[in-house]
Amino acid sequence: MAGPAFPGAGGQLLRVCYVAITRARQLLALTYPYSKHGNITALLDAHHIEYQTQTAPPPPAAP
């Protein structure tokens, strides 16, 4: 049942996430690695879920 946002995640992790997300009444804040931003926003868009992003790409690597 692992989706694109949780590749290889165990069933227990998905159940905990599902319960937390579905119980949110007014506001749910998600924090995730920038590398997953595209997957997360695609999932929210696919389910017509409104969201706001406050995302910044990682700083460039030092030479």
PDB file of C-alpha atoms in Angstrom:
ATOM      1  CA  MET A   1       0.000   0.000   0.000  1.00  0.00           C
ATOM      2  CA  ALA A   2       3.045   2.250  -0.077  1.00  0.00           C
ATOM      3  CA  GLY A   3       2.417   5.203  -2.350  1.00  0.00           C
ATOM      4  CA  PRO A   4       4.772   7.513  -4.214  1.00  0.00           C
ATOM      5  CA  ALA A   5       5.343   9.678  -1.145  1.00  0.00           C
ATOM      6  CA  PHE A   6       6.339   6.702   1.019  1.00  0.00           C
ATOM      7  CA  PRO A   7       8.281   4.205  -1.102  1.00  0.00           C
ATOM      8  CA  GLY A   8       9.008   1.075   0.883  1.00  0.00           C
ATOM      9  CA  ALA A   9       7.121   2.333   3.951  1.00  0.00           C
ATOM     10  CA  GLY A  10       5.620  -0.281   6.196  1.00  0.00           C
ATOM     11  CA  GLY A  11       1.903  -0.627   6.676  1.00  0.00           C
ATOM     12  CA  GLN A  12       2.066   0.661  10.251  1.00  0.00           C
ATOM     13  CA  LEU A  13       3.648   3.955   9.131  1.00  0.00           C
ATOM     14  CA  LEU A  14       0.920   4.454   6.547  1.00  0.00           C
ATOM     15  CA  ARG A  15      -1.819   3.719   9.095  1.00  0.00           C
ATOM     16  CA  VAL A  16      -0.361   6.255  11.531  1.00  0.00           C
ATOM     17  CA  CYS A  17      -0.125   8.886   8.773  1.00  0.00           C
ATOM     18  CA  TYR A  18      -3.675   8.168   7.623  1.00  0.00           C
ATOM     19  CA  VAL A  19      -5.104   8.540  11.126  1.00  0.00           C
ATOM     20  CA  ALA A  20      -3.195  11.780  11.769  1.00  0.00           C
ATOM     21  CA  ILE A  21      -4.196  13.327   8.449  1.00  0.00           C
ATOM     22  CA  THR A  22      -7.869  12.338   8.570  1.00  0.00           C
ATOM     23  CA  ARG A  23      -8.291  13.636  12.133  1.00  0.00           C
ATOM     24  CA  ALA A  24      -7.010  17.125  11.332  1.00  0.00           C
ATOM     25  CA  ARG A  25      -9.953  19.511  11.603  1.00  0.00           C
ATOM     26  CA  GLN A  26      -8.661  22.922  10.541  1.00  0.00           C
ATOM     27  CA  LEU A  27      -4.963  22.816   9.773  1.00  0.00           C
ATOM     28  CA  LEU A  28      -2.423  20.150   9.028  1.00  0.00           C
ATOM     29  CA  ALA A  29       1.248  21.046   8.683  1.00  0.00           C
ATOM     30  CA  LEU A  30       3.479  18.601   6.826  1.00  0.00           C
ATOM     31  CA  THR A  31       7.241  18.625   6.852  1.00  0.00           C
ATOM     32  CA  TYR A  32       9.144  16.550   4.344  1.00  0.00           C
ATOM     33  CA  PRO A  33      12.433  16.550   2.425  1.00  0.00           C
ATOM     34  CA  TYR A  34      12.617  18.908  -0.545  1.00  0.00           C
ATOM     35  CA  SER A  35      13.384  15.895  -2.734  1.00  0.00           C
ATOM     36  CA  LYS A  36       9.815  14.652  -2.087  1.00  0.00           C
ATOM     37  CA  HIS A  37       8.096  17.980  -2.864  1.00  0.00           C
ATOM     38  CA  GLY A  38       6.999  16.948  -6.347  1.00  0.00           C
ATOM     39  CA  ASN A  39       5.544  13.652  -5.117  1.00  0.00           C
ATOM     40  CA  ILE A  40       3.675  15.255  -2.221  1.00  0.00           C
ATOM     41  CA  THR A  41       2.157  18.093  -4.256  1.00  0.00           C
ATOM     42  CA  ALA A  42       1.173  15.677  -7.043  1.00  0.00           C
ATOM     43  CA  LEU A  43      -0.618  13.502  -4.484  1.00  0.00           C
ATOM     44  CA  LEU A  44      -2.456  16.493  -2.999  1.00  0.00           C
ATOM     45  CA  ASP A  45      -3.407  17.767  -6.464  1.00  0.00           C
ATOM     46  CA  ALA A  46      -4.663  14.336  -7.537  1.00  0.00           C
ATOM     47  CA  HIS A  47      -7.033  14.300  -4.561  1.00  0.00           C
ATOM     48  CA  HIS A  48      -8.104  17.951  -4.987  1.00  0.00           C
ATOM     49  CA  ILE A  49      -6.712  18.932  -1.591  1.00  0.00           C
ATOM     50  CA  GLU A  50      -6.019  22.630  -1.073  1.00  0.00           C
ATOM     51  CA  TYR A  51      -2.585  23.470   0.262  1.00  0.00           C
ATOM     52  CA  GLN A  52      -0.075  26.253   0.689  1.00  0.00           C
ATOM     53  CA  THR A  53       3.624  25.732   0.229  1.00  0.00           C
ATOM     54  CA  GLN A  54       6.439  27.395   2.047  1.00  0.00           C
ATOM     55  CA  THR A  55       9.280  25.576   0.413  1.00  0.00           C
ATOM     56  CA  ALA A  56      12.846  26.541  -0.213  1.00  0.00           C
ATOM     57  CA  PRO A  57      15.264  24.448  -2.223  1.00  0.00           C
ATOM     58  CA  PRO A  58      18.395  23.311  -0.427  1.00  0.00           C
ATOM     59  CA  PRO A  59      21.330  25.707  -0.587  1.00  0.00           C
ATOM     60  CA  PRO A  60      23.973  24.968  -3.234  1.00  0.00           C
ATOM     61  CA  ALA A  61      26.801  22.719  -2.139  1.00  0.00           C
ATOM     62  CA  ALA A  62      29.965  24.481  -1.024  1.00  0.00           C
ATOM     63  CA  PRO A  63      32.902  24.105  -3.448  1.00  0.00           C
TER      64      PRO A  63
END
